[in-house]
Amino acid sequence: MTTKPTRRAAPPASPPPAAAPAPDSDPLFNQSLEKGLAVLRAFDDAHRTMTLAELAERTDMSKGSAQRTVHTLQVLGYIGKHPQTRRFQLLPRTIELGFNYLAGNALIKSAHPYLSQLANASGETASVTEPVGAEMVYVAQLMTSKFIPVLTPVGMRIPMYCTSSGRAWLSSLPDDQVLALLQMAPRPARTPSTLTDIKPIMARIAECRRVGYATNAEELFLGDMGIGAPILNRQGDALGAVHLSPPTSRWTMEDARKKLAPMVIECARAIASAIAH
């Protein structure tokens, strides 16, 4: 019988990630589409259902604008009302938007067999992430059946500055670009162990360039560590990162570096080679 992985709930959700603002002079920018996407992005684990007033406040729209946007999304089948509470909620059709990207992603297709091998060999959850602004988004994952401190499903976004996958991806960039990305977003202390100052974060990124992998020791979630390596193309540009999530209940960082880091590096190289062919 397969044992389901034990995990704690994800931490409270933050405000919906903001899209890059379009220049006021851009005549092709469609503000109605922007509003529709803002409404869809407003829903998360902490906001599974909302009233129209709550949606308007969360998306910074007037109530009238929010009403028109929500009605359009209702007609198209992306939003509906909860049968008991009559509050607005996302409908299954929204999955199409993300699935179409995942289904056509060459990185995910190439990564899957190697990610499976990594999870089986290590006994830990293996993931692939891609960059979005100053964050990394999970695009593929093979989960362990053992205890894991926190659920990190496909689609979840995590900050670059305090994660192994983010630091691994940043390690492929020149320092001026790394600094720009680190400075563009807040760097709050997610746990007592989180590095928030740029200098020590840059030191971890520089270490990744030397050894081929990056680390995170309970900087994002308590009880959770990370060992990540960049997936580099032939030009040395990072397409994404692969990482393992060993919990502190089973691993010390020293053991993870010795035993897991070589597996992660090899997985990243295998994925890169598969994409190249």
PDB file of C-alpha atoms in Angstrom, residues 14-19 29 31-44 47 49-71 73 79 88 90:
ATOM      1  CA  SER A  14       0.865  36.858   0.034  1.00  0.00           C
ATOM      2  CA  PRO A  15      -0.906  39.421  -2.156  1.00  0.00           C
ATOM      3  CA  PRO A  16      -1.260  38.329  -5.767  1.00  0.00           C
ATOM      4  CA  PRO A  17       2.001  38.851  -7.694  1.00  0.00           C
ATOM      5  CA  ALA A  18       1.865  42.022  -9.686  1.00  0.00           C
ATOM      6  CA  ALA A  19       2.432  41.998 -13.418  1.00  0.00           C
ATOM      7  CA  PHE A  29      -1.873  47.349 -24.262  1.00  0.00           C
ATOM      8  CA  GLN A  31      -6.406  47.104 -19.967  1.00  0.00           C
ATOM      9  CA  SER A  32      -9.543  44.950 -19.979  1.00  0.00           C
ATOM     10  CA  LEU A  33      -7.437  41.830 -20.440  1.00  0.00           C
ATOM     11  CA  GLU A  34      -5.131  43.047 -17.672  1.00  0.00           C
ATOM     12  CA  LYS A  35      -8.097  43.340 -15.316  1.00  0.00           C
ATOM     13  CA  GLY A  36      -9.368  39.889 -16.210  1.00  0.00           C
ATOM     14  CA  LEU A  37      -6.012  38.312 -15.443  1.00  0.00           C
ATOM     15  CA  ALA A  38      -5.790  40.295 -12.195  1.00  0.00           C
ATOM     16  CA  VAL A  39      -9.086  38.793 -11.037  1.00  0.00           C
ATOM     17  CA  LEU A  40      -7.970  35.260 -11.871  1.00  0.00           C
ATOM     18  CA  ARG A  41      -4.672  35.805 -10.048  1.00  0.00           C
ATOM     19  CA  ALA A  42      -6.434  37.193  -6.975  1.00  0.00           C
ATOM     20  CA  PHE A  43      -7.624  33.738  -5.901  1.00  0.00           C
ATOM     21  CA  ASP A  44      -5.252  31.600  -3.852  1.00  0.00           C
ATOM     22  CA  HIS A  47      -8.731  33.501  -0.832  1.00  0.00           C
ATOM     23  CA  THR A  49     -13.880  32.356  -2.391  1.00  0.00           C
ATOM     24  CA  MET A  50     -14.524  36.097  -2.409  1.00  0.00           C
ATOM     25  CA  THR A  51     -17.344  38.589  -2.634  1.00  0.00           C
ATOM     26  CA  LEU A  52     -17.376  41.170  -5.405  1.00  0.00           C
ATOM     27  CA  ALA A  53     -16.282  43.840  -2.908  1.00  0.00           C
ATOM     28  CA  GLU A  54     -13.352  41.680  -1.774  1.00  0.00           C
ATOM     29  CA  LEU A  55     -12.294  41.063  -5.367  1.00  0.00           C
ATOM     30  CA  ALA A  56     -12.452  44.782  -6.129  1.00  0.00           C
ATOM     31  CA  GLU A  57     -10.299  45.579  -3.098  1.00  0.00           C
ATOM     32  CA  ARG A  58      -7.773  42.822  -3.773  1.00  0.00           C
ATOM     33  CA  THR A  59      -7.334  43.843  -7.424  1.00  0.00           C
ATOM     34  CA  ASP A  60      -7.468  47.595  -6.730  1.00  0.00           C
ATOM     35  CA  MET A  61     -10.462  48.083  -9.052  1.00  0.00           C
ATOM     36  CA  SER A  62     -13.646  50.062  -8.675  1.00  0.00           C
ATOM     37  CA  LYS A  63     -16.661  47.923  -7.838  1.00  0.00           C
ATOM     38  CA  GLY A  64     -18.182  48.651 -11.246  1.00  0.00           C
ATOM     39  CA  SER A  65     -15.040  47.630 -13.100  1.00  0.00           C
ATOM     40  CA  ALA A  66     -14.719  44.489 -11.005  1.00  0.00           C
ATOM     41  CA  GLN A  67     -18.365  43.617 -11.655  1.00  0.00           C
ATOM     42  CA  ARG A  68     -17.935  43.853 -15.437  1.00  0.00           C
ATOM     43  CA  THR A  69     -14.722  41.827 -15.344  1.00  0.00           C
ATOM     44  CA  VAL A  70     -16.145  39.107 -13.101  1.00  0.00           C
ATOM     45  CA  HIS A  71     -19.316  38.855 -15.181  1.00  0.00           C
ATOM     46  CA  LEU A  73     -15.218  35.611 -16.677  1.00  0.00           C
ATOM     47  CA  ILE A  79     -15.426  31.935 -12.450  1.00  0.00           C
ATOM     48  CA  PHE A  88     -17.137  33.812  -6.276  1.00  0.00           C
ATOM     49  CA  LEU A  90     -12.436  29.722  -9.700  1.00  0.00           C
TER      50      LEU A  90
END
